Short mmCIF file of C-alpha atoms and ligand atoms in Angstrom, two decimals:
data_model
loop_
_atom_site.label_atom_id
_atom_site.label_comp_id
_atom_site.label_asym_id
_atom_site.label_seq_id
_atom_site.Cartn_x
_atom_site.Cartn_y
_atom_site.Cartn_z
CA UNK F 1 -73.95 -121.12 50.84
CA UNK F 2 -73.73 -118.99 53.90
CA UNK F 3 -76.62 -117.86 55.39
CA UNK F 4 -76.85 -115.16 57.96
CA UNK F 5 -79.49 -117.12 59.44
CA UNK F 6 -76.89 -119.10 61.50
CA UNK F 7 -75.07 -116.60 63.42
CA UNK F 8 -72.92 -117.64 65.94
CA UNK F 9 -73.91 -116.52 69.30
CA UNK F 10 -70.18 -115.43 70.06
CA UNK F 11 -70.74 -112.51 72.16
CA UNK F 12 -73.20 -109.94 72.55
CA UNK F 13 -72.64 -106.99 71.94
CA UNK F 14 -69.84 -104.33 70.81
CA UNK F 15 -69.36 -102.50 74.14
CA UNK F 16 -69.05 -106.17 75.86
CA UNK F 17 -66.32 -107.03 73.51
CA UNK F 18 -64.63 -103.76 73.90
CA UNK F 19 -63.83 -104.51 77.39
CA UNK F 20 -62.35 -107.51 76.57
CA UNK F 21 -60.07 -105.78 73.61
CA UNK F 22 -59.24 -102.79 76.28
CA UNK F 23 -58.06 -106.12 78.54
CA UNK F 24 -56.26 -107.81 75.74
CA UNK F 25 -54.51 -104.22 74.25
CA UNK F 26 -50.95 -104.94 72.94
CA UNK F 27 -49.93 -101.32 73.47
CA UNK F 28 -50.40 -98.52 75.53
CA UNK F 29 -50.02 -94.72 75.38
CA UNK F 30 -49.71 -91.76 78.06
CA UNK F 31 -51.71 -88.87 77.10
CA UNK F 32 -51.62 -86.23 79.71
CA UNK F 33 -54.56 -86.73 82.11
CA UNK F 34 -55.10 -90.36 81.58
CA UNK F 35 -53.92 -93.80 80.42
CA UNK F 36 -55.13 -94.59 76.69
CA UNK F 37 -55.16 -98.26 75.80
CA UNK F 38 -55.10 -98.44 72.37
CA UNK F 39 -56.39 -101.82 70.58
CA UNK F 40 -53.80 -102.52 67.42
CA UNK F 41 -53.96 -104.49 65.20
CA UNK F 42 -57.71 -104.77 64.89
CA UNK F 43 -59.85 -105.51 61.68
CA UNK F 44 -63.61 -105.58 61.46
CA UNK F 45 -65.87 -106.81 58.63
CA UNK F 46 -69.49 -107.10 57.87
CA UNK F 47 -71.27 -110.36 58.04
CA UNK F 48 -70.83 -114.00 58.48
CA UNK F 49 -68.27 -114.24 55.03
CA UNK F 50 -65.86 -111.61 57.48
CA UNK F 51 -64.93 -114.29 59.77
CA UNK F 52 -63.01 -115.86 56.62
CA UNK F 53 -61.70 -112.42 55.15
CA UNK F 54 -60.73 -111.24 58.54
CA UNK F 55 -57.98 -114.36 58.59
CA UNK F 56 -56.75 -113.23 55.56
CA UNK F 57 -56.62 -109.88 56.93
CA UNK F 58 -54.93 -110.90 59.85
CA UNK F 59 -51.96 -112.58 58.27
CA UNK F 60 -51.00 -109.37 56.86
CA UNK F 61 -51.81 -107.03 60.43
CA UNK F 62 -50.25 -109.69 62.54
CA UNK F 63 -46.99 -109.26 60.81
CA UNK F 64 -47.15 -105.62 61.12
CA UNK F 65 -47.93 -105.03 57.63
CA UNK F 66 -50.27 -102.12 56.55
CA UNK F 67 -54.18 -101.65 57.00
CA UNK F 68 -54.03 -100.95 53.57
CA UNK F 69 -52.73 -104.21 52.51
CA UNK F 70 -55.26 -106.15 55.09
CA UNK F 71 -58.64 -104.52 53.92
CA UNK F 72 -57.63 -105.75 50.32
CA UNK F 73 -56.52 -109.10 51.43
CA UNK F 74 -59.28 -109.77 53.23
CA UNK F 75 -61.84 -109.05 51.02
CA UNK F 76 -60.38 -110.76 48.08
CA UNK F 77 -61.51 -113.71 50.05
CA UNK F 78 -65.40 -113.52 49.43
CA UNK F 79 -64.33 -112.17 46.12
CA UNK F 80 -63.47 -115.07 45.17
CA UNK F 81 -65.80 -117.81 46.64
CA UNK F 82 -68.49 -118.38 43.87
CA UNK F 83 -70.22 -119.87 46.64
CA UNK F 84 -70.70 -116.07 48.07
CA UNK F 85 -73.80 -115.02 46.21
CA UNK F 86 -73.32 -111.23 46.78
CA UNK F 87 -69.44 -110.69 45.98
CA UNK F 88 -67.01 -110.33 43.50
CA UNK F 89 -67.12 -113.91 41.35
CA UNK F 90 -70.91 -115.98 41.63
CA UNK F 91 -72.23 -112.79 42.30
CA UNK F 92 -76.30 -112.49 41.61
CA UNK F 93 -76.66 -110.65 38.10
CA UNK F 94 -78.73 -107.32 37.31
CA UNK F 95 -82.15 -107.95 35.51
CA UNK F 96 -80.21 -108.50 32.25
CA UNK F 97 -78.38 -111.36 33.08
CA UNK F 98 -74.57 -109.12 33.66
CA UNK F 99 -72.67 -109.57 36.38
CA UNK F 100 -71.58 -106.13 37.61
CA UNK F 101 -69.55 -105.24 40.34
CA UNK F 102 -68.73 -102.48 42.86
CA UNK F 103 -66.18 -101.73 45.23
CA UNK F 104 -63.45 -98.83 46.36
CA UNK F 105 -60.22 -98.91 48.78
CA UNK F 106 -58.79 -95.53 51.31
CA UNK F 107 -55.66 -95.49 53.08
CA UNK F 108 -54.36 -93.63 55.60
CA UNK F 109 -53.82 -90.43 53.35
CA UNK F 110 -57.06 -90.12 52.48
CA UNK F 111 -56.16 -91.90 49.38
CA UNK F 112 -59.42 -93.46 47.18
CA UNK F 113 -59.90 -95.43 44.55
CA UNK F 114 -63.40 -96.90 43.03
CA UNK F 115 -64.85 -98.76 40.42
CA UNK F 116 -68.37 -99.26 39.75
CA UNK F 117 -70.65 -101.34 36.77
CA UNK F 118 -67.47 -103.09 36.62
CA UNK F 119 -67.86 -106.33 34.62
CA UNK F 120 -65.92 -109.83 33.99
CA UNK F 121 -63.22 -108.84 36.62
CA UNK F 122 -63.37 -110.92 39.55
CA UNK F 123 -61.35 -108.90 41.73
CA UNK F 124 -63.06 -105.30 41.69
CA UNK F 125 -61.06 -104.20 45.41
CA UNK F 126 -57.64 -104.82 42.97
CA UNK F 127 -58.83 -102.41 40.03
CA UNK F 128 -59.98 -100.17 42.61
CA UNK F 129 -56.13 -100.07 44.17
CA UNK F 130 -54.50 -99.81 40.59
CA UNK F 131 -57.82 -96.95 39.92
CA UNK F 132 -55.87 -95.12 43.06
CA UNK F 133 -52.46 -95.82 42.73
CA UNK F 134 -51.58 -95.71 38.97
CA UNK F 135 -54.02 -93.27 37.79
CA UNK F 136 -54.58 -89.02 38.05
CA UNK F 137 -58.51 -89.87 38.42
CA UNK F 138 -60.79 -91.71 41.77
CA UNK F 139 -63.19 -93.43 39.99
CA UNK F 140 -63.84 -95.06 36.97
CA UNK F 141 -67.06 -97.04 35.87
CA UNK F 142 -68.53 -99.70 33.11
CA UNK F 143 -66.26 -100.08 30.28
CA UNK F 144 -63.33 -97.74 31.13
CA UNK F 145 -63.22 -99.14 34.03
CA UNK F 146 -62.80 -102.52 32.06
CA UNK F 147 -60.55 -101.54 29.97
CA UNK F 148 -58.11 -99.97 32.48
CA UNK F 149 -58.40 -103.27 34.19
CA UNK F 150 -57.37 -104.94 31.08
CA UNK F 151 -54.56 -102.60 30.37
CA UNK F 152 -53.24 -103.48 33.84
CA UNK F 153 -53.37 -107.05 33.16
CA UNK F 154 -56.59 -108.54 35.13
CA UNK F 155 -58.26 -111.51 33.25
CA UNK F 156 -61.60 -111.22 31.60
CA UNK F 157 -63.65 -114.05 32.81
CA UNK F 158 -67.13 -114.90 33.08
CA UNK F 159 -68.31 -114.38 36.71
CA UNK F 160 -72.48 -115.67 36.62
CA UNK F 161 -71.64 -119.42 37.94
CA UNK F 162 -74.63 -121.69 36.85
CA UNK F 163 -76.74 -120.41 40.37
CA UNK F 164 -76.88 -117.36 39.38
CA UNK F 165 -78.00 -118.07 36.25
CA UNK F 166 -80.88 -120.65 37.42
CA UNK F 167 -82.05 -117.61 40.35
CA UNK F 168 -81.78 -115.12 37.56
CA UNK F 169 -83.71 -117.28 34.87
CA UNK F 170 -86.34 -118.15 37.50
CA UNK F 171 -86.69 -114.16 38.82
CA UNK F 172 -87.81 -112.93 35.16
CA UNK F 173 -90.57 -115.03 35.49
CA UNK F 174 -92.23 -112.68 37.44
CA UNK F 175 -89.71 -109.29 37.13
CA UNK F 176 -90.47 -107.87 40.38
CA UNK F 177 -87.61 -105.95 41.92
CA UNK F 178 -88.20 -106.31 45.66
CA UNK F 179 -85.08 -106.55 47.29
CA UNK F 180 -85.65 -108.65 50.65
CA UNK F 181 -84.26 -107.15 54.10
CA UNK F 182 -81.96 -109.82 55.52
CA UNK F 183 -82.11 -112.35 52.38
CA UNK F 184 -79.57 -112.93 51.09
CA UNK F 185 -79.85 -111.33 47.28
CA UNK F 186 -77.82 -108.20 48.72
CA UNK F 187 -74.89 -108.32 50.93
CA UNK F 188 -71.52 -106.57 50.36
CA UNK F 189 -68.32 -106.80 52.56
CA UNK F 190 -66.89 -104.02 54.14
CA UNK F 191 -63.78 -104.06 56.12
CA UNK F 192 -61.99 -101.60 58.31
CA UNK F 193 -58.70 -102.03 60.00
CA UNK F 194 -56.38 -100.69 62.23
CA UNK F 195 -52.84 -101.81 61.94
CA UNK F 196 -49.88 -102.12 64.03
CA UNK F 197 -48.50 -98.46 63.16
CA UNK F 198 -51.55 -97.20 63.98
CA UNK F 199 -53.07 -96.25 61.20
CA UNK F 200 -56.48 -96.79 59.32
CA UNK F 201 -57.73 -98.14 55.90
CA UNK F 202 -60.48 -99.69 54.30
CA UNK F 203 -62.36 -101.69 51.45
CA UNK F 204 -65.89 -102.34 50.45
CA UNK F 205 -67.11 -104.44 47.31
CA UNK F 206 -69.75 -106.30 46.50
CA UNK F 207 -72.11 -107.35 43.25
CA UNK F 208 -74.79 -105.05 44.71
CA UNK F 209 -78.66 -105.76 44.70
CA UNK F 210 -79.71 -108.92 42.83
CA UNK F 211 -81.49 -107.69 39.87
CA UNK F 212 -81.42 -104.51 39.93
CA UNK F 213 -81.51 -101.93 36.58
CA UNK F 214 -78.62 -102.10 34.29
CA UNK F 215 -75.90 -99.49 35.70
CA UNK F 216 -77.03 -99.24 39.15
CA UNK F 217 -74.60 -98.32 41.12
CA UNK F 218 -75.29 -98.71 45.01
CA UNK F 219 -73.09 -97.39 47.66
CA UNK F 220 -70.30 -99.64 47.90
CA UNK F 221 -68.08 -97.96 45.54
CA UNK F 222 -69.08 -94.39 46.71
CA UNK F 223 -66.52 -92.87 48.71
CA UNK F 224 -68.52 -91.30 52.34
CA UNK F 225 -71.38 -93.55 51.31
CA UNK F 226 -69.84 -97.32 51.96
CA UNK F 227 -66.90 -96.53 53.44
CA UNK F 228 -64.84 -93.51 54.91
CA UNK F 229 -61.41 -93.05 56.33
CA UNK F 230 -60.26 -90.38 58.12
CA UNK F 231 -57.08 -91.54 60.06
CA UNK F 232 -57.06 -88.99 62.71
CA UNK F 233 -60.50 -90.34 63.46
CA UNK F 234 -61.85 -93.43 62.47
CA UNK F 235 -63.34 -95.71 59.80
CA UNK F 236 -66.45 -96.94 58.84
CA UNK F 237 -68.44 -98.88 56.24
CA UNK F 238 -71.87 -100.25 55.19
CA UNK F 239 -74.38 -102.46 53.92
CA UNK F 240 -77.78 -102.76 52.89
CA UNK F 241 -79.75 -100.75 51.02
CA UNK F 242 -77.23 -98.90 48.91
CA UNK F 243 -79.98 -95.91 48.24
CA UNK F 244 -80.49 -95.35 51.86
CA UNK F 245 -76.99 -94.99 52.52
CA UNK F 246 -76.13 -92.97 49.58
CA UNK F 247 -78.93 -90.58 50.66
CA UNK F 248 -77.49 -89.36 53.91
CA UNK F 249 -73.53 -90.12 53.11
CA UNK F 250 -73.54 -92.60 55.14
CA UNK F 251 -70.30 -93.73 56.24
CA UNK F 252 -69.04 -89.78 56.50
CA UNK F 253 -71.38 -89.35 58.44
CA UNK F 254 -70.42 -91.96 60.60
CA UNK F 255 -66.78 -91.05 61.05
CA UNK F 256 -68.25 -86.83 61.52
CA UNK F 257 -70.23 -88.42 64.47
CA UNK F 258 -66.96 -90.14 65.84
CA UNK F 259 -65.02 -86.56 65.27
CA UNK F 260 -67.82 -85.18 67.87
CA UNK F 261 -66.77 -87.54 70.72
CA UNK F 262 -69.50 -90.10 69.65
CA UNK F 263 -67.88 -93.86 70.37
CA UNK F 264 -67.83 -96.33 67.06
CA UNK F 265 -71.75 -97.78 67.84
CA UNK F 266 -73.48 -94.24 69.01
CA UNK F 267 -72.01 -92.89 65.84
CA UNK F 268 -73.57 -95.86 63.71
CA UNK F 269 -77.18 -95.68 65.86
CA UNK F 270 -77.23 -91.61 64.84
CA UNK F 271 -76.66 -92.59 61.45
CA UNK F 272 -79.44 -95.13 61.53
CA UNK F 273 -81.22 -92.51 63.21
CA UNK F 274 -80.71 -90.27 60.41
CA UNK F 275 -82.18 -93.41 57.98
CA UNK F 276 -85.18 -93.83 60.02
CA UNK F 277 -86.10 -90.24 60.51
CA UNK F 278 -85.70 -89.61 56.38
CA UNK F 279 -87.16 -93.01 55.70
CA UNK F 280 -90.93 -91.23 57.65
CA UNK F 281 -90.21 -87.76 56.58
CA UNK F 282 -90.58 -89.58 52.30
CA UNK F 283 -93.66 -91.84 53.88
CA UNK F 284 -91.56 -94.74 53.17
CA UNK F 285 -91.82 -98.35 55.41
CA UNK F 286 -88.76 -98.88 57.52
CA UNK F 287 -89.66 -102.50 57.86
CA UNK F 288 -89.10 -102.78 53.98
CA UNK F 289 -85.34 -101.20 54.72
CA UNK F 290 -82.17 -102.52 55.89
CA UNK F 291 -78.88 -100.59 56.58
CA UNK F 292 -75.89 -101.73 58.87
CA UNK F 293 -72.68 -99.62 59.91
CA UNK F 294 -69.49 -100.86 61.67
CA UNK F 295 -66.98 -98.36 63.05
CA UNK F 296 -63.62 -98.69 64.36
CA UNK F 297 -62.12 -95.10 66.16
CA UNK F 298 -58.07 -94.75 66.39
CA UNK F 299 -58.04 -96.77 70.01
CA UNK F 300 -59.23 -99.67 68.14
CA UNK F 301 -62.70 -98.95 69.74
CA UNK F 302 -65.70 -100.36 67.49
CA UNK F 303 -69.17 -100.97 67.35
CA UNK F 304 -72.15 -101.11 64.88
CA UNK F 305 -75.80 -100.55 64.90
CA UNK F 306 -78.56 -101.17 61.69
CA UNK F 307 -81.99 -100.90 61.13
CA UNK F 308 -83.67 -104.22 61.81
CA UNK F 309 -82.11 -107.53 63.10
CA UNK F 310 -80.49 -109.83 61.28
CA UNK F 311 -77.00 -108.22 60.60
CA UNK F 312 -73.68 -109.28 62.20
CA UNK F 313 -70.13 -108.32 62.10
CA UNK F 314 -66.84 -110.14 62.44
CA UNK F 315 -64.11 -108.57 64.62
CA UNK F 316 -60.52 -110.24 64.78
CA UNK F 317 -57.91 -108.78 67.02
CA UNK F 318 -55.55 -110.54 69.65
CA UNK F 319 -58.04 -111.81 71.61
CA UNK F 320 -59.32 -113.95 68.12
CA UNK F 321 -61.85 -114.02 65.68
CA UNK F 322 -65.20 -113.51 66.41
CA UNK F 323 -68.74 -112.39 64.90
CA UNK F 324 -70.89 -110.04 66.56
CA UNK F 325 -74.38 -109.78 66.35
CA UNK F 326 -75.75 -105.78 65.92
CA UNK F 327 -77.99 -103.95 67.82
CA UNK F 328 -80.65 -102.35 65.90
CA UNK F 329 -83.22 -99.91 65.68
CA UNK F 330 -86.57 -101.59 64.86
CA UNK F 331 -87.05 -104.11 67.98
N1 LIG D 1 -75.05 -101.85 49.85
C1 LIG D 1 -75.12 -102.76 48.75
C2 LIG D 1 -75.77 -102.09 47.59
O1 LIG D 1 -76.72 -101.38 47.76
C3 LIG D 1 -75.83 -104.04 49.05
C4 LIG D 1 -75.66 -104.59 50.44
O2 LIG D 1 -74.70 -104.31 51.12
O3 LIG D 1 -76.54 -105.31 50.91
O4 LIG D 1 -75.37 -102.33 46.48
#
């Protein structure tokens, strides 16, 4: 299993790796006053599991094909892996033993699609596209969302692989809900990208917290909570605790920040900021909280900030693949 325990001590942090992008840019644009290097293709994803779904990613960006295409390629990946404990198939259960997943897609045109509560599907990102692309409506959740995966022809499978099941078995024991900062019973995957046009998408899915209450829904599947695209702007997406991020819009927020002139990680340390300041105003302890953002801006500028340490971020462009450690708030 992957643990976030062994990062890789790749490079330190986002503004030192923008210099090298800015060095490594495979186009450039005159604006009127000065020279704008713009980074493209570029794809960024949250945690350790990114530096796999970026590759996948990558095939698709490096050919020139579309940011919408990437983001779903690429997190397919983790989606997959029922050795990823917090994603798509062997994802941890809710306290009754279901798998149930969340995720949601935007393009370029502000297109969305989302699922949430989604069960036996293990590609959620997939139902999420058809949600978007074949249907009048942006979201659909439990068992319409199931069967409008069905009508489209996804497989009904069982998705709680025996680990699951042992962690799940050995958690009612006790039936405390606690979920852990930095352990690995959360986790989603977010990815942004920029492709070689220039334009913007994104994905986010994930199982959500281990345990939590039957039809819980976190953020992932929220459109402005876990993700955002706005293609004149920038992209961003989350993780952690899906409450938090839900409670100040998180990843809107993130891209409104980048709108102001903020770059990618000031925009993700004013949302934290935001976190923090709520998380004392409800006399609520920050070291019990973890939230990360990653943000990519239309240069192919990026960075990321979060609560406490512990979270990391995987960034492939020309220059190769590579996972970031973030800075964060609580030192
Ligand atoms: N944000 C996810 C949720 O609350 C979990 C995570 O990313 O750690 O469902």
């Amino acid at each position: 299993m992957t643990t976030r325990r062994n990062f890789i001590k790749t490079s330190a942090f986002a503004s030192a790796a923008l210099l090298v992008n800015k060095a490594t840019a495979n186009e450039e644009s005159m604006h009127t006053d000065a020279k704008v290097v713009i980074v493209k293709p570029i794809v960024l994803s949250t945690w350790n599991f990114g530096l796999n779904a970026n590759v996948a990613a990558w095939e698709v960006l490096s050919k020139n094909g579309r940011a919408l295409d990437a983001v779903e390629a690429g997190v397919k990946i983790p989606e997959a892996d029922p050795t990823e404990r917090s994603v798509g198939f062997g994802g941890r259960p809710d306290r009754d033993g279901r798998v149930t997943l969340d995720a949601c897609i935007m393009d370029e045109n502000a297109n969305i699609g989302s699922v949430a509560c989604l069960e036996h599907i293990k590609h959620p990102i997939s139902v999420a596209r058809a949600v978007m692309e074949k249907t009048p409506h942006v979201m659909l959740v439990g068992d319409g969302a199931l069967q409008f995966a069905l009508s489209q022809g996804f497989k009904k499978e069982n998705l709680l692989v025996e680990e699951s099941e042992k962690e799940w078995k050995e958690w009612l024991k006790n039936s405390n809900y606690k979920p852990i900062v930095n352990i690995e019973n959360h986790d989603t995957i977010g990815m942004i990208a920029l492709d070689a046009d220039g334009n913007l998408s994104g994905a986010c899915t994930t199982s959500g917290m281990a345990f939590k209450m039957h039809g819980r829904v976190g953020d992932s599947p929220i459109i402005g909570a876990g993700l955002y695209v706005d293609n004149e702007i920038g992209a961003a997406t989350a993780t952690g605790h899906g409450e938090e991020v839900i409670r100040i819009a998180g990843c809107h927020l993130v891209v409104e920040f980048m709108r102001q002139g903020k770059s990618p990680e000031d925009a993700c340390k004013e949302a934290v900021s935001r976190v923090v300041k709520l998380t004392a105003n409800r006399k609520k302890n920050l070291k019990d909280i973890q939230v990360g953002f990653i943000a990519l801006n239309k240069k192919g500028e990026y960075g990321s900030y979060c609560v406490q340490s512990g979270f990391n971020y995987a960034v492939y462009d020309a220059k190769g693949n590579n996972l970031i450690n973030a800075d964060y708030h609580l030192k």
